[in-house]
Each structure stands twice: as C-alpha cells, then as structure tokens.
Amino acid sequence: MANSATPASAMRSLDRAFDVLGVLEDTRQPLRLSEVARRADLHVATTQRILNVLIDRGYAAKDDTGYVAGPAAVATAHAFLINNRLSQVALPVLQELAATVGQAASLYVRVGLSRILIARVQSRNPLRYQLPLGEKLPLHLGAGKALAAWLPDDELHALIEHATPFTRISGERVTAEDLEADLHRVRTDGYALSVSERVLDVTAVSAPIRRDHDVMGALSITGTGSELTAADHTRLIGEVRRAADEIAARCP
C-alpha cells in the first residue's frame, strides 16, 4: 500500500524526530520518557513512537535509568570527520598555531545555536579540563562568539533572546543589551577575547574562518589566565587571525 502521508506531515514527523534526537544529544545523563517529551515539547505517546524508531536505528538507547543517544551517532560523526574538507585543511594550521603560541588550538563549526568541536591540537601544557571531539557548546560564550557575531539578523536576535539573561562563570551577569554590544564589538574587531566566561581562569582568543560572506568555522586558542596574560593578548590575537585567514585561503 502506498504511503498516505503528505509531504507536509512527513516533514513534521522528521522535524519531531530531530527534536527528540537533539534532546538526547544535549543531555549529560539518561532521561525518562516524560522528560524527553517535555524538552522536545511533544506528547508522550508521540515521543515514545519516535524513540522506538531511533532505538531500532541505533540513534537512541535505553536502560533502566532512561534514554540516551545511541552508538549510530558516533558512526555519523566519524563519517563527517573523515570527509569534512575544513578539518582536513585546518589540521596542519592548528598544529603550527599550537606550537607557536604554546596553547591548545581548536576548530569549531556552528550547528543551530550551538558550536561543535571538530578538531583540536593540544599544546605542551594541556589544560586541566579536556574537550572531546563532538562536544556541543554554546554560541554566546567563549569561542562561540566568533561564530555568533556574523549570524544573519533574525538568527542573531533569536540567539540573544534564547541565551539572555545569563551569568558567566566569573559571576558577571549578562543582559540582552550586553550580549548584543559584545557581539557587535567582535564583528567590528574581527576576533573574540573571552576571560573566565565558560570555565574559570580560562582565556580564549578566537577568530572566524571567513570567505567572502560565509563563516565556515571558528579558530580558537585557550589557556589559563597566567599563560595568556593581558600583555600577550595583542600578539596572540594576531596569530589567531592569521591562522584563521590561512585556513580560509586553503579551503576549496
């Protein structure tokens, strides 16, 4: 029998499935069915049907404590990493940058209102915290601002409305007006400098990888406040911006 679903209803079903999958990607612990439904803003029965399909395909898993993302997501991420031209082109530049500045160098791309780490080269002085590839982080903090500042107006306003007000790890309260001004400054200057925004005593210097009007990703170096002192900021900003421009020039 032919599938009677209309294109519109099929798209709604697909959107809902991705909403549920997004909930599982964002969680750091197993979630009960009711919590998945609440976060996805779906009826419990609809959520259950979607989860059953995701489990069958390996994109979700369930144990006694709840639902989590499944192993098929790892295979999808691996396929992206080995086929993504940006990360391939960027790797030698990341290695050179990390060696030059003595700090970890990272490459992020934007997904919705988040950023994803797709490549990272550690320095001779590893940070006390580690970020695994695929880590999903906010756009409004740290290196994310080097991506957020170039969003189209409608997406920029959606990000500001979604994120604010919030408090940085330093204790600084950020309003919508504060974030808008900060992102405007990043766009004007061509880089983002972040101090104790997401992790205490960690400084990040970031720049967009841009070609014409397209922002392909963001390059960032991170270190402790004692390593990336204010006296070094000008030099480090220059190194990061030059590296970002080099990656952009190498991309096909």
Short mmCIF file of N, CA and C in Angstrom, two decimals, residues 145 149 156-157 160 164 168 174-189 191:
data_model
loop_
_atom_site.label_atom_id
_atom_site.label_comp_id
_atom_site.label_asym_id
_atom_site.label_seq_id
_atom_site.Cartn_x
_atom_site.Cartn_y
_atom_site.Cartn_z
N LYS A 145 31.40 33.12 20.25
CA LYS A 145 31.09 34.48 19.81
C LYS A 145 31.73 34.80 18.47
N ALA A 149 28.76 36.30 16.00
CA ALA A 149 28.79 37.71 15.61
C ALA A 149 28.40 37.93 14.16
N LEU A 156 20.56 36.06 14.81
CA LEU A 156 21.25 36.74 15.91
C LEU A 156 20.27 37.13 17.00
N HIS A 157 19.14 37.69 16.61
CA HIS A 157 18.13 38.08 17.60
C HIS A 157 17.56 36.87 18.31
N ILE A 160 20.15 35.84 20.95
CA ILE A 160 20.16 36.75 22.09
C ILE A 160 18.94 36.52 22.97
N THR A 164 19.85 35.04 26.80
CA THR A 164 19.87 36.04 27.88
C THR A 164 18.59 36.06 28.68
N ARG A 168 27.94 34.52 33.50
CA ARG A 168 29.20 33.86 33.17
C ARG A 168 29.78 33.20 34.42
N VAL A 174 24.89 38.99 32.38
CA VAL A 174 24.86 39.49 31.01
C VAL A 174 23.42 39.64 30.55
N THR A 175 23.04 40.85 30.16
CA THR A 175 21.70 41.12 29.64
C THR A 175 21.70 41.01 28.12
N ALA A 176 20.52 41.11 27.54
CA ALA A 176 20.41 41.08 26.08
C ALA A 176 21.20 42.23 25.46
N GLU A 177 21.13 43.41 26.08
CA GLU A 177 21.86 44.57 25.57
C GLU A 177 23.37 44.35 25.67
N ASP A 178 23.82 43.73 26.76
CA ASP A 178 25.25 43.44 26.93
C ASP A 178 25.75 42.49 25.85
N LEU A 179 25.00 41.41 25.60
CA LEU A 179 25.43 40.42 24.62
C LEU A 179 25.42 41.02 23.22
N GLU A 180 24.39 41.79 22.90
CA GLU A 180 24.33 42.41 21.57
C GLU A 180 25.53 43.33 21.35
N ALA A 181 25.89 44.11 22.37
CA ALA A 181 27.04 45.01 22.25
C ALA A 181 28.34 44.22 22.14
N ASP A 182 28.45 43.12 22.89
CA ASP A 182 29.64 42.29 22.85
C ASP A 182 29.83 41.69 21.46
N LEU A 183 28.75 41.15 20.88
CA LEU A 183 28.85 40.54 19.55
C LEU A 183 29.10 41.59 18.47
N HIS A 184 28.56 42.78 18.63
CA HIS A 184 28.85 43.86 17.69
C HIS A 184 30.33 44.21 17.74
N ARG A 185 30.90 44.22 18.94
CA ARG A 185 32.32 44.52 19.10
C ARG A 185 33.18 43.43 18.44
N VAL A 186 32.77 42.18 18.60
CA VAL A 186 33.51 41.07 17.97
C VAL A 186 33.50 41.22 16.45
N ARG A 187 32.35 41.56 15.91
CA ARG A 187 32.24 41.70 14.45
C ARG A 187 33.08 42.87 13.95
N THR A 188 33.10 43.96 14.70
CA THR A 188 33.88 45.13 14.32
C THR A 188 35.38 44.84 14.40
N ASP A 189 35.80 44.17 15.47
CA ASP A 189 37.22 43.92 15.70
C ASP A 189 37.76 42.74 14.90
N TYR A 191 37.65 39.56 15.99
CA TYR A 191 38.09 38.48 16.90
C TYR A 191 37.27 38.57 18.19
#
